[in-house]
mmCIF file of C-alpha atoms in Angstrom:
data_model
loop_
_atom_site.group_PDB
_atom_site.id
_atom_site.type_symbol
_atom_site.label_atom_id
_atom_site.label_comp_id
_atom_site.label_asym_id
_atom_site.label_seq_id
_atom_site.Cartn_x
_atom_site.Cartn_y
_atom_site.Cartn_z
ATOM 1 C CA UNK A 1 0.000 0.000 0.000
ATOM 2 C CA UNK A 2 3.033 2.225 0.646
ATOM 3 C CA UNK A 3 4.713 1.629 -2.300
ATOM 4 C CA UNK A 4 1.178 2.353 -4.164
ATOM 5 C CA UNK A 5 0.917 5.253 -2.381
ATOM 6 C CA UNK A 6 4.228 7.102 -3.143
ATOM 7 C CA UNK A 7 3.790 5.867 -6.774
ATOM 8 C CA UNK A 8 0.470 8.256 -6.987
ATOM 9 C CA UNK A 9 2.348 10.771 -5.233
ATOM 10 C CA UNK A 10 5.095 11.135 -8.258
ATOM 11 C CA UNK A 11 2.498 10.808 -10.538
ATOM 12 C CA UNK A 12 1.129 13.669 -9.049
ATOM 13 C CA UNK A 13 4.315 15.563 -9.127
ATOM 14 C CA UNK A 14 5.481 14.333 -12.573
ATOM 15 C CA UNK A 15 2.140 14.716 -13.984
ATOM 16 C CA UNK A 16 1.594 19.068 -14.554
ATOM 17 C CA UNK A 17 -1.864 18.652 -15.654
ATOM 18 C CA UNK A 18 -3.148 17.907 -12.683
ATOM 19 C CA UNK A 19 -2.625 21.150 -11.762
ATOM 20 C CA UNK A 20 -4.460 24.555 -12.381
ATOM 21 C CA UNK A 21 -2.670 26.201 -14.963
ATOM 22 C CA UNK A 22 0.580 27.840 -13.702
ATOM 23 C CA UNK A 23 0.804 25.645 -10.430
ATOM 24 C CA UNK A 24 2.956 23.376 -9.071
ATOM 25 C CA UNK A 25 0.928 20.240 -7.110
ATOM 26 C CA UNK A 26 4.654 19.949 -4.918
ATOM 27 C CA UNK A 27 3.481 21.715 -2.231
ATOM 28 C CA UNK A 28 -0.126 20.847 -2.086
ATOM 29 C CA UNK A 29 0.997 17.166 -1.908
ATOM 30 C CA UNK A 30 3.216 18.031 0.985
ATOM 31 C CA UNK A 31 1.145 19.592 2.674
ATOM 32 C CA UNK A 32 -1.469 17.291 2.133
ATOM 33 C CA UNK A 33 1.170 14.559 4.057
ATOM 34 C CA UNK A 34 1.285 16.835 6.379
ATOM 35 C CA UNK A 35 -2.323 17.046 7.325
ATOM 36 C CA UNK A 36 -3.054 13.223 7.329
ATOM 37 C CA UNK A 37 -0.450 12.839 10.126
ATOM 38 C CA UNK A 38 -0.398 15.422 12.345
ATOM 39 C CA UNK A 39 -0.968 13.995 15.557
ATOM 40 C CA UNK A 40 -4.375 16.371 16.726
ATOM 41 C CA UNK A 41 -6.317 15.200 13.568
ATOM 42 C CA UNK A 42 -10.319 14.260 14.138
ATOM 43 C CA UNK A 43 -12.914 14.074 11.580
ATOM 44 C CA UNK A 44 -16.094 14.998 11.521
ATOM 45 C CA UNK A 45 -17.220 10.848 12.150
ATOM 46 C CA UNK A 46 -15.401 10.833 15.362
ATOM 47 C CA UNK A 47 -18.164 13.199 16.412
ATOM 48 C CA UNK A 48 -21.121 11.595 14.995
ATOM 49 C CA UNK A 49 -22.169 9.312 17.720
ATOM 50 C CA UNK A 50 -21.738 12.882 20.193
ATOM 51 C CA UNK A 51 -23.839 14.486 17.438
ATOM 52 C CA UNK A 52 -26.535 12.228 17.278
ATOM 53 C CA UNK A 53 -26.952 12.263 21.336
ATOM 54 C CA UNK A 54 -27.690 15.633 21.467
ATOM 55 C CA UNK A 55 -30.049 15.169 18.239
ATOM 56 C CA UNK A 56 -27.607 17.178 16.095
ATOM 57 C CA UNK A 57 -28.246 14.804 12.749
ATOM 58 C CA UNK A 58 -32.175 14.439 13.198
ATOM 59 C CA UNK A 59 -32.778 18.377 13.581
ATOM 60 C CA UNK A 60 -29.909 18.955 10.351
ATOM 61 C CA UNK A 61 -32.279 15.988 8.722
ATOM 62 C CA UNK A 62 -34.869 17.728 9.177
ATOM 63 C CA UNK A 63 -34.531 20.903 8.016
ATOM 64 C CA UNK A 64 -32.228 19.913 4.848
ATOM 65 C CA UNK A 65 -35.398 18.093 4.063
ATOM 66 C CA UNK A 66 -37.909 21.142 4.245
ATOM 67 C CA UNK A 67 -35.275 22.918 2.551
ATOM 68 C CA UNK A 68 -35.375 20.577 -0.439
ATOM 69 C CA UNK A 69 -38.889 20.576 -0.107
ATOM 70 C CA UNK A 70 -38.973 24.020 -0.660
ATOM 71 C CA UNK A 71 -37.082 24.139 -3.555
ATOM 72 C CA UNK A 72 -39.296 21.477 -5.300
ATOM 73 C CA UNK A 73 -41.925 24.083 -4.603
ATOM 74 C CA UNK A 74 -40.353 27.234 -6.227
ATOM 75 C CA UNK A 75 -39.755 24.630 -9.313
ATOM 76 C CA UNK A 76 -42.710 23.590 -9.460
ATOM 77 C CA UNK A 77 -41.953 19.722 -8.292
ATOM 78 C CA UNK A 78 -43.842 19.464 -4.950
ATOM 79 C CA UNK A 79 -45.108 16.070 -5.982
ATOM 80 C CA UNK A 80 -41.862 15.023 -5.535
ATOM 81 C CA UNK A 81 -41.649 16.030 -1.707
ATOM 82 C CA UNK A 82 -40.745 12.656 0.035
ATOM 83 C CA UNK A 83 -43.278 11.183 1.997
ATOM 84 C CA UNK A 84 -41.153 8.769 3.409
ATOM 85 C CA UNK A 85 -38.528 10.349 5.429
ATOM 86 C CA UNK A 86 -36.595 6.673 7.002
ATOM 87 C CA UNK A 87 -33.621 7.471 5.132
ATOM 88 C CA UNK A 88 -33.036 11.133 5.931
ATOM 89 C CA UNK A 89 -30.855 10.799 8.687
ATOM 90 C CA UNK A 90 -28.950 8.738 6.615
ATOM 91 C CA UNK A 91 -28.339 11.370 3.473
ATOM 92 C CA UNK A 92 -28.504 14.243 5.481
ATOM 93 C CA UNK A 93 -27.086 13.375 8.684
ATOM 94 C CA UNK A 94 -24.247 10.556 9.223
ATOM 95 C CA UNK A 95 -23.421 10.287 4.898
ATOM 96 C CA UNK A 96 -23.585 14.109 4.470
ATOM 97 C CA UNK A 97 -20.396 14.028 6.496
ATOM 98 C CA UNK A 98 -17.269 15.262 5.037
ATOM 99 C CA UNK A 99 -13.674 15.663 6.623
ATOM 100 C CA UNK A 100 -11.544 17.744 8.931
ATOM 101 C CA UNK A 101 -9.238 20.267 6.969
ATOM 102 C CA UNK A 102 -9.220 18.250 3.143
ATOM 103 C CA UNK A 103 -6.299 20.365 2.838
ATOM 104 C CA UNK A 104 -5.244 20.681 -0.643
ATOM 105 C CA UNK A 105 -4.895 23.918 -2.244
ATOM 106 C CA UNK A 106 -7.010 26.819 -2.896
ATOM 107 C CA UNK A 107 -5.650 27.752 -6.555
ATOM 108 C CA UNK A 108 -4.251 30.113 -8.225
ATOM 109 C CA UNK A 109 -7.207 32.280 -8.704
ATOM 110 C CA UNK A 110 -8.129 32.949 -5.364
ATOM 111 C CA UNK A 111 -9.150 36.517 -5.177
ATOM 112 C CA UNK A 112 -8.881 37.862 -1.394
ATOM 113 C CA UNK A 113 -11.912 40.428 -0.768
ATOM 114 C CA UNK A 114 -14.956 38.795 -2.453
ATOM 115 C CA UNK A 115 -18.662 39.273 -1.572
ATOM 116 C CA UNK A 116 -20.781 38.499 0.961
ATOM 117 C CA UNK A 117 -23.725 37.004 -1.269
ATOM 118 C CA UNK A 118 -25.623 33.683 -1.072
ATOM 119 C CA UNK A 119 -26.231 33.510 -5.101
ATOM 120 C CA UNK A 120 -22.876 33.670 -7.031
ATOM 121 C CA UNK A 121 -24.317 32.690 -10.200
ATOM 122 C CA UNK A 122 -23.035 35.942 -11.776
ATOM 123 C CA UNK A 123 -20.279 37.997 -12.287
ATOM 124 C CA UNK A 124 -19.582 41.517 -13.255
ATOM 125 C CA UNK A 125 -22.394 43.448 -14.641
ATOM 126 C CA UNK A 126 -24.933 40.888 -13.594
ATOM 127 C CA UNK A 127 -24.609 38.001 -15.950
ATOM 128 C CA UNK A 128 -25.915 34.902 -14.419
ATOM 129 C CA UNK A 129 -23.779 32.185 -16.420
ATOM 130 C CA UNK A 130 -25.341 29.117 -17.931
ATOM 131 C CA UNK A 131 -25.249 25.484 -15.999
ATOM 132 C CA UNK A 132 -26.824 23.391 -13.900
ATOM 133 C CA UNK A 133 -27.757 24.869 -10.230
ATOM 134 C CA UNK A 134 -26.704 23.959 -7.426
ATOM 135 C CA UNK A 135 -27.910 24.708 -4.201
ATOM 136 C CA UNK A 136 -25.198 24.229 -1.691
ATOM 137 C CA UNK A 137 -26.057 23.669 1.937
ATOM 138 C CA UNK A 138 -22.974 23.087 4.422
ATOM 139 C CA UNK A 139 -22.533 22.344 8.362
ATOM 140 C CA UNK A 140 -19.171 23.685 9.689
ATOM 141 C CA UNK A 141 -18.254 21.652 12.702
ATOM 142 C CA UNK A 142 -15.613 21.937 15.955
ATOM 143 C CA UNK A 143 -14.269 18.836 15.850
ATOM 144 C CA UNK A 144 -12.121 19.746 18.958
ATOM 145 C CA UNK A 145 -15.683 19.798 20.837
ATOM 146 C CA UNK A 146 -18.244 18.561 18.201
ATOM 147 C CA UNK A 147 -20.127 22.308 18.500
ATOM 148 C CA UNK A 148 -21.660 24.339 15.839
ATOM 149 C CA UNK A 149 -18.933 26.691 14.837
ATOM 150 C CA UNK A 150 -20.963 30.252 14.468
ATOM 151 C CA UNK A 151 -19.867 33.279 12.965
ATOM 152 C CA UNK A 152 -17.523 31.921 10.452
ATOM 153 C CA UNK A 153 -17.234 32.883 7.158
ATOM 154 C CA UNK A 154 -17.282 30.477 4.161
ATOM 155 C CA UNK A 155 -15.267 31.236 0.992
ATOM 156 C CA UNK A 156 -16.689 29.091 -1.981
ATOM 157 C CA UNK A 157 -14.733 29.921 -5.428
ATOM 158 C CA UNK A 158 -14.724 27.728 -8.954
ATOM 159 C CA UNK A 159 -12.746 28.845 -12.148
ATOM 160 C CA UNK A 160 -15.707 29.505 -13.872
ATOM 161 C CA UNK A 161 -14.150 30.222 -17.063
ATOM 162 C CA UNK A 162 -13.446 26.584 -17.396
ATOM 163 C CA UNK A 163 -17.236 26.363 -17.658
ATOM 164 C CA UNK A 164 -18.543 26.667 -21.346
ATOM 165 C CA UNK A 165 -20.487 29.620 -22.581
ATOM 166 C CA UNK A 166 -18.446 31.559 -20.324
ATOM 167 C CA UNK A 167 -17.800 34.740 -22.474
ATOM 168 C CA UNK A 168 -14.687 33.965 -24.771
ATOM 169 C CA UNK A 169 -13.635 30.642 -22.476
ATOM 170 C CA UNK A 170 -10.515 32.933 -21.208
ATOM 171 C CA UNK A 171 -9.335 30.602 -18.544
ATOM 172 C CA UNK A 172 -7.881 33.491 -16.354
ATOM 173 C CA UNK A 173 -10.786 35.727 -15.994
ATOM 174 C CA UNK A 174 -9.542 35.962 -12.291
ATOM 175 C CA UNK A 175 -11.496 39.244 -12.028
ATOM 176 C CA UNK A 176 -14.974 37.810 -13.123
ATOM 177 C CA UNK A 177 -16.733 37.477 -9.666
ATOM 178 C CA UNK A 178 -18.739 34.740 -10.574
ATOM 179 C CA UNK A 179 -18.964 31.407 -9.117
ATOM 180 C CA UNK A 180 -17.220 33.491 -6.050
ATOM 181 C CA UNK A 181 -18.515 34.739 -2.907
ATOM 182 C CA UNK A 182 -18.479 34.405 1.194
ATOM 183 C CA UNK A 183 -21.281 33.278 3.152
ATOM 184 C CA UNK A 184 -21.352 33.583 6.918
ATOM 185 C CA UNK A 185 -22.514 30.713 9.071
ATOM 186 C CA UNK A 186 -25.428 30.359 11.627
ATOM 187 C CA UNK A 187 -25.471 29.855 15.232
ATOM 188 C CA UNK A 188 -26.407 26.163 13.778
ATOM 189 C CA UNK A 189 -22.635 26.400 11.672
ATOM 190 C CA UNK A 190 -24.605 26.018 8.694
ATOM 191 C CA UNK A 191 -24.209 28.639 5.341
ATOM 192 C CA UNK A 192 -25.574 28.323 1.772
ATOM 193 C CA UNK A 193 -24.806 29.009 -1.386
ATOM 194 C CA UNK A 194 -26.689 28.655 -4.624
ATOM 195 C CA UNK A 195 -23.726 28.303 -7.365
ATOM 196 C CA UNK A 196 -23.636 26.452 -10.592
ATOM 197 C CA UNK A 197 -21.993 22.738 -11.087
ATOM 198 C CA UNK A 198 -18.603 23.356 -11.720
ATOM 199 C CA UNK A 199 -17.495 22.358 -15.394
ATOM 200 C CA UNK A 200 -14.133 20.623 -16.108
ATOM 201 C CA UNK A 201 -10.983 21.254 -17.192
ATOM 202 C CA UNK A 202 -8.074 18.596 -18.264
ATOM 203 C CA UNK A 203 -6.372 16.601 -15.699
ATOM 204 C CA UNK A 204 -8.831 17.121 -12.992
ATOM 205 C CA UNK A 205 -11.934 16.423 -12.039
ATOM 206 C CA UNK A 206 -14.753 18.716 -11.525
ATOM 207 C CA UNK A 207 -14.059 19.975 -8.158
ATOM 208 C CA UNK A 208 -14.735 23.143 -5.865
ATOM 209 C CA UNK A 209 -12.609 25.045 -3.660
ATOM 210 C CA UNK A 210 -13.787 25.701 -0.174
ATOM 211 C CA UNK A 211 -11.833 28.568 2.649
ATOM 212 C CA UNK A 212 -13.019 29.040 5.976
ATOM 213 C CA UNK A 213 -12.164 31.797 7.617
ATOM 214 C CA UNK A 214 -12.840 32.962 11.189
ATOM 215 C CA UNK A 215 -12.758 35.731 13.187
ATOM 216 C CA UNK A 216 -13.174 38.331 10.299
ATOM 217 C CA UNK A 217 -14.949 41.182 10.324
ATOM 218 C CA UNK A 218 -17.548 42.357 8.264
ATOM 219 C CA UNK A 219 -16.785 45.279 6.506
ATOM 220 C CA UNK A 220 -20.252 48.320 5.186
ATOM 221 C CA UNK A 221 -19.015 46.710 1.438
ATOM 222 C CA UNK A 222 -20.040 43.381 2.373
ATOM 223 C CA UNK A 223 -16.389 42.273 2.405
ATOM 224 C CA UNK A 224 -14.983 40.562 4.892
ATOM 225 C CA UNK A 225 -11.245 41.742 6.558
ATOM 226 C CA UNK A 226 -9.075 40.089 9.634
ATOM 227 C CA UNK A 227 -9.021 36.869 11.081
ATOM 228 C CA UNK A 228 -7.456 33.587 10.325
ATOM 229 C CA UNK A 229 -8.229 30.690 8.005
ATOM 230 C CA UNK A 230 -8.357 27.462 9.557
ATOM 231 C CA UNK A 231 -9.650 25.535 6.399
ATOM 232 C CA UNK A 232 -8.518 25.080 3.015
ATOM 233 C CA UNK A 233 -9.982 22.308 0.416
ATOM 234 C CA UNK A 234 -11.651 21.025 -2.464
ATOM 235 C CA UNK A 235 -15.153 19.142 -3.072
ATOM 236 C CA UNK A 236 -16.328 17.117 -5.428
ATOM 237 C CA UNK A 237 -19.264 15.114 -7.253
ATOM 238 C CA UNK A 238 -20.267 11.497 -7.102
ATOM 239 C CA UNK A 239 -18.702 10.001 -10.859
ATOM 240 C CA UNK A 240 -23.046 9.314 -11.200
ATOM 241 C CA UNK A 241 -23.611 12.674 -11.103
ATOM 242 C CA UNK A 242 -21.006 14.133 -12.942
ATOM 243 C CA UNK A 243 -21.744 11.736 -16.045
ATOM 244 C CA UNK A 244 -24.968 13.251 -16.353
ATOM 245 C CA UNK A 245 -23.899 16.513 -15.664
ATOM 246 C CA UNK A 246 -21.639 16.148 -19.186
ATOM 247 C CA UNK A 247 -24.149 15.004 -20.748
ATOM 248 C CA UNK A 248 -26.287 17.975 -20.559
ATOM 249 C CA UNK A 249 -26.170 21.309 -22.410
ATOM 250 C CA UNK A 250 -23.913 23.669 -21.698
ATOM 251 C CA UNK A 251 -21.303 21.273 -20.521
ATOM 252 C CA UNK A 252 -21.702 19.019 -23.580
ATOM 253 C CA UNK A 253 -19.587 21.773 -25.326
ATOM 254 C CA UNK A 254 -16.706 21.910 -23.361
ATOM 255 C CA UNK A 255 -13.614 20.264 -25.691
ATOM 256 C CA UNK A 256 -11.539 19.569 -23.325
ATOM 257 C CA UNK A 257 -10.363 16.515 -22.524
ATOM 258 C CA UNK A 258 -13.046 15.065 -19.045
ATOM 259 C CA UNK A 259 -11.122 13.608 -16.032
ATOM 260 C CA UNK A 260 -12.945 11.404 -14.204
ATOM 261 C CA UNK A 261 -12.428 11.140 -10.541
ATOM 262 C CA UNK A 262 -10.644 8.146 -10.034
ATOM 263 C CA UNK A 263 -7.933 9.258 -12.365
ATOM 264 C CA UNK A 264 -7.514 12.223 -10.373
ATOM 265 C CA UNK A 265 -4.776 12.307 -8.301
ATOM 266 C CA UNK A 266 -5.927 14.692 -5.869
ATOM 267 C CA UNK A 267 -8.902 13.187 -5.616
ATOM 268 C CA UNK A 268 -7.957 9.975 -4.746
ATOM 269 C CA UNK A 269 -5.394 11.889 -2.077
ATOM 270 C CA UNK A 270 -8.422 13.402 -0.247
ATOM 271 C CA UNK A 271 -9.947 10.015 0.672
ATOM 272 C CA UNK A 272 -6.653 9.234 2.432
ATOM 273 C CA UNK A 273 -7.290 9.176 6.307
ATOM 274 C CA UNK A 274 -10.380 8.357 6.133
ATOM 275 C CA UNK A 275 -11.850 11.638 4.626
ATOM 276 C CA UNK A 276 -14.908 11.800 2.212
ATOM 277 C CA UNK A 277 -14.669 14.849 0.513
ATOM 278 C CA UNK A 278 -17.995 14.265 -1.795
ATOM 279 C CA UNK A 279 -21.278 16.187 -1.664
ATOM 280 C CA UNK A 280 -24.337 14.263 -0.998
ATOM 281 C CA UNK A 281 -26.652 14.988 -4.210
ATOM 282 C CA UNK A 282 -30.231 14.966 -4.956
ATOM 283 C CA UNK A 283 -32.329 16.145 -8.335
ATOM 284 C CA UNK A 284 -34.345 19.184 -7.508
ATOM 285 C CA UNK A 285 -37.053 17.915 -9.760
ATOM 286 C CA UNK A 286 -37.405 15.393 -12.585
ATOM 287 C CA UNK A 287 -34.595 16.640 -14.251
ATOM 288 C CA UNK A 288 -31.063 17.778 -13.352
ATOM 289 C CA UNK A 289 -31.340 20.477 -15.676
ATOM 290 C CA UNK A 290 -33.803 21.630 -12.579
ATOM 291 C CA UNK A 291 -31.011 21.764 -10.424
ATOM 292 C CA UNK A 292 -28.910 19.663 -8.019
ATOM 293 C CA UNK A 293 -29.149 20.186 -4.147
ATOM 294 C CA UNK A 294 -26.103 19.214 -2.730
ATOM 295 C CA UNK A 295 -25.071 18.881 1.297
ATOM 296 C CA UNK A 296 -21.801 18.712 2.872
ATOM 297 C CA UNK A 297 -20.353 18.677 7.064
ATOM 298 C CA UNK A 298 -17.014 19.832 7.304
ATOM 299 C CA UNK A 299 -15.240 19.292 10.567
ATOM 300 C CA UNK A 300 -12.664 22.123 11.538
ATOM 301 C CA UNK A 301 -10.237 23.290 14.118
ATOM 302 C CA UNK A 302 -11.129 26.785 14.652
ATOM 303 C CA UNK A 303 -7.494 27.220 16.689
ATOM 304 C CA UNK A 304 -5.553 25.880 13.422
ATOM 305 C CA UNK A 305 -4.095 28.843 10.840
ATOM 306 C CA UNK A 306 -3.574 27.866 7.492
ATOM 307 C CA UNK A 307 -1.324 30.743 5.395
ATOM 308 C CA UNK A 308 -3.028 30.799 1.577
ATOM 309 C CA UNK A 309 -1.740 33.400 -1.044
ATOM 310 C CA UNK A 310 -4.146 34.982 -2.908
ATOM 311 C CA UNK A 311 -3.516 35.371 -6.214
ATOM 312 C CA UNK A 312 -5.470 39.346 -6.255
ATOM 313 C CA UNK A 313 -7.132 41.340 -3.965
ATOM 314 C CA UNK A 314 -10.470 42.751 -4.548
ATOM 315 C CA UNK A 315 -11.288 46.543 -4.086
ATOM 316 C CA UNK A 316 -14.157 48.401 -4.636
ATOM 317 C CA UNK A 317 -13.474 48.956 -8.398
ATOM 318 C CA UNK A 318 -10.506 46.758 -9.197
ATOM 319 C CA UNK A 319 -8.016 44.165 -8.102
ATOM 320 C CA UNK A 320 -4.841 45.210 -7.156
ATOM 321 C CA UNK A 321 -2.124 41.975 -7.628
ATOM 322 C CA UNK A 322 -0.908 40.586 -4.622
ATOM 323 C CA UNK A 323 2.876 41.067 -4.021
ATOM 324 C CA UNK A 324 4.195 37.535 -4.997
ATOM 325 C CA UNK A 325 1.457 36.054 -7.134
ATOM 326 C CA UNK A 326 2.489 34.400 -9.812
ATOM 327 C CA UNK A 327 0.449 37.056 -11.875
ATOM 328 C CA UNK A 328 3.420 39.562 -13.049
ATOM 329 C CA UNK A 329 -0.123 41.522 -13.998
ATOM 330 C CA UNK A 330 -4.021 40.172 -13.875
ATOM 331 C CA UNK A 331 -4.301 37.645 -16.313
ATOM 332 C CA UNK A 332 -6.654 38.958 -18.585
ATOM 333 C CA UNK A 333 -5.927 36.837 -21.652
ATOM 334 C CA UNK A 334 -4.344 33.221 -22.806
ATOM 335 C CA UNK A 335 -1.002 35.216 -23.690
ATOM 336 C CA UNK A 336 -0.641 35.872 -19.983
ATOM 337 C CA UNK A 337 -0.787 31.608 -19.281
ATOM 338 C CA UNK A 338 2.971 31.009 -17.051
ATOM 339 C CA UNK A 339 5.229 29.309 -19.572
ATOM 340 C CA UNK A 340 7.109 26.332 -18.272
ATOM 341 C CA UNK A 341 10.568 26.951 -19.022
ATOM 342 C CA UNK A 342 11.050 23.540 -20.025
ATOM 343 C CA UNK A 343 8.611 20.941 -21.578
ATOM 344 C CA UNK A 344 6.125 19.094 -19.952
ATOM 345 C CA UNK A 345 2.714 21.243 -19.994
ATOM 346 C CA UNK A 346 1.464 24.087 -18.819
ATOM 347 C CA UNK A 347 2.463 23.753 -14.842
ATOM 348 C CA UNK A 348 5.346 25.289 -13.286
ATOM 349 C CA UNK A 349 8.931 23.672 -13.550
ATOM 350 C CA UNK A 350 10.287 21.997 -10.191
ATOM 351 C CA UNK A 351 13.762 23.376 -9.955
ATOM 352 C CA UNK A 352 16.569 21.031 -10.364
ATOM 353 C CA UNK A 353 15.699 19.019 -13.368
ATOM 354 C CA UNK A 354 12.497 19.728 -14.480
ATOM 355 C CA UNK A 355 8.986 18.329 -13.258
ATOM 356 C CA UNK A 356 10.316 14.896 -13.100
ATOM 357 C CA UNK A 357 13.453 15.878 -11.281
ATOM 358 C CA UNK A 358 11.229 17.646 -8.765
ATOM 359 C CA UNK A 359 9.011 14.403 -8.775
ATOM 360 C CA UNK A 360 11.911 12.423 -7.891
ATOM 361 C CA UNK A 361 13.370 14.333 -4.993
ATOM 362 C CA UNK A 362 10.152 14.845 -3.365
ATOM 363 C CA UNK A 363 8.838 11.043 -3.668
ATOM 364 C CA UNK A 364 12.432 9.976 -2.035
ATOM 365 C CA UNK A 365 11.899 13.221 0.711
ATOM 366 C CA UNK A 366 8.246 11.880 1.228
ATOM 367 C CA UNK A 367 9.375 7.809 1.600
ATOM 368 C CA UNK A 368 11.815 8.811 3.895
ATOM 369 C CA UNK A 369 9.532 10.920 6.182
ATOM 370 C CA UNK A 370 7.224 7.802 5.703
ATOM 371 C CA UNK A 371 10.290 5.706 7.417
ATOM 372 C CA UNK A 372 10.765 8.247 10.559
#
């Protein structure tokens, strides 16, 4: 299983395209390592038996089920409402679980100083972008004490530009707001979102980036400013869904070559520990083309600080580059893509003999922290 193990690992290395464009996956598998064995880490199922005591999962049942309801309602589906509610407990309670700190990456295209807004279906000047809805419902969790953590803030971004029928498919539209935005949670931990299904791009799978941040203040522009970030991650679709989701218009004209999850590498990293980074799914109506409402726990440590660049900040009327992004200006066109500056794709060379050099080095650094 070791040897498996590091094998995936310099795949991921050696492998650019699993990458956004313009990032290296070196540290995000390190620090991945990291993460699966520190010494403090819980998950959110360590806490579910505490949870269900205290009737935690039956009241989140509950009202993730009126809240689907509702939705069936607005679309016109009410027949649809579940009479039988046995299994609720089960999707929305002890399988809607998710992880403590998935801790990947949060991209190159974070942009620090996004909106407070529930609906991030559009971007600049209003355009709400074509897809597939999703309404996103997610529990943030103290795994130090199994609470409710209130008064968080949830950062939810997706390179929407990877989506077709996104303007002129510019993959570094990092100022386009959309499919971006900061919810705050609940005295019941719990924020929403209603977003789009991400699309795809090549050499990863369809995938979401989650921040939570804590302690920030909210600022008269509905921006948020202080604190720390204890959380930093990515989410993802059951394969099921996601086939379905390609099948249907707009996705269906996206070119690019589809990576299923089990042939991403990161993917496949986040279930490591014991982790289930996927979001329990349901069909609004008949149709997924009426929507998708997803649900998701995510177990924290308030007291941890995780250190994320972003890659721009966002004022009031424009971003202003953060002082060592990788962005030598905002990347508002394909000529602006990082350049490798040897072969190998479009990520970042490791220094020292290329990607597969780097690849090399860290898989013998990783097997030998392995042996410690």
């Amino acid at each position: 299983m070791q040897i498996f193990f590091l094998a995936l690992v310099f795949v991921l290395l050696a492998t650019s395209s699993f990458a956004h464009p313009g990032e290296s996956l070196e540290p995000d598998v390190h620090r991945r390592l990291h993460h699966l064995e520190h010494p403090a880490r819980r998950g959110v199922f360590e806490c579910t038996n505490e949870l269900e005591k205290r009737g935690w999962i039956s009241h989140q049942a509950d009202r993730r089920h009126a809240h689907l309801n509702e939705l069936r309602e607005q679309v016109g589906y009410s027949p649809l409402a579940r009479r039988d509610r046995s299994l609720d407990a089960e999707i929305f309670g002890r399988q809607a679980g998710c992880v403590l700190d998935p801790e990947v990456t949060e991209g190159p295209y974070w942009v620090g100083g996004e909106l407070i807004r529930e609906d991030i279906r559009s971007g600049r000047g209003g355009k709400v972008e074509p897809g597939i809805v999703l309404y996103l419902d997610i529990n943030v969790i103290d795994v130090s004490n199994c609470q409710p953590v209130p008064d968080a803030f949830v950062e939810r971004l997706t390179l929407v530009s990877w989506l077709p029928g996104n303007g002129d498919g510019n993959p570094f539209e990092i100022y386009n707001q959309c499919l971006r935005g900061i919810q705050p949670t609940a005295k019941n931990g719990t924020v929403s979102f209603i977003s789009l299904v991400p699309g795809h791009y090549t050499g990863r799978a369809n995938h979401l980036h989650i921040i939570i941040h804590h302690g920030a203040t909210r600022l008269k522009n509905d921006t948020i400013s202080g604190g720390t970030i204890s959380h930093v991650g990515q989410l993802y679709f059951d394969q099921s869904v996601l086939k379905t989701v390609e099948d249907t218009a707009p996705y269906t004209a996206n070119r690019q070559r589809w990576t299923q999850n089990d042939r991403d590498g990161l993917f496949r990293l986040g279930f490591r520990g014991g982790d289930n980074p996927i979001i329990e799914s349901q069909m609004v109506g008949r149709s997924i083309k009426d929507g998708l409402w997803g649900t998701i726990d995510i177990g924290v440590n308030p007291l941890a600080v995780r250190n994320p660049r972003n890659a721009s900040l966002f004022p009031a009327d424009s971003e202003v580059r953060t002082s060592g992004s990788m962005w030598g200006t905002h990347p508002t066109s394909s000529a602006a893509l990082p350049r490798p500056s040897s072969g190998g794709g479009p990520g970042k060379t490791l220094r020292g003999g290329g990607l597969i050099g780097g690849a090399v080095r860290s898989v013998r650094s990783i097997f030998q922290h392995l042996q410690n």
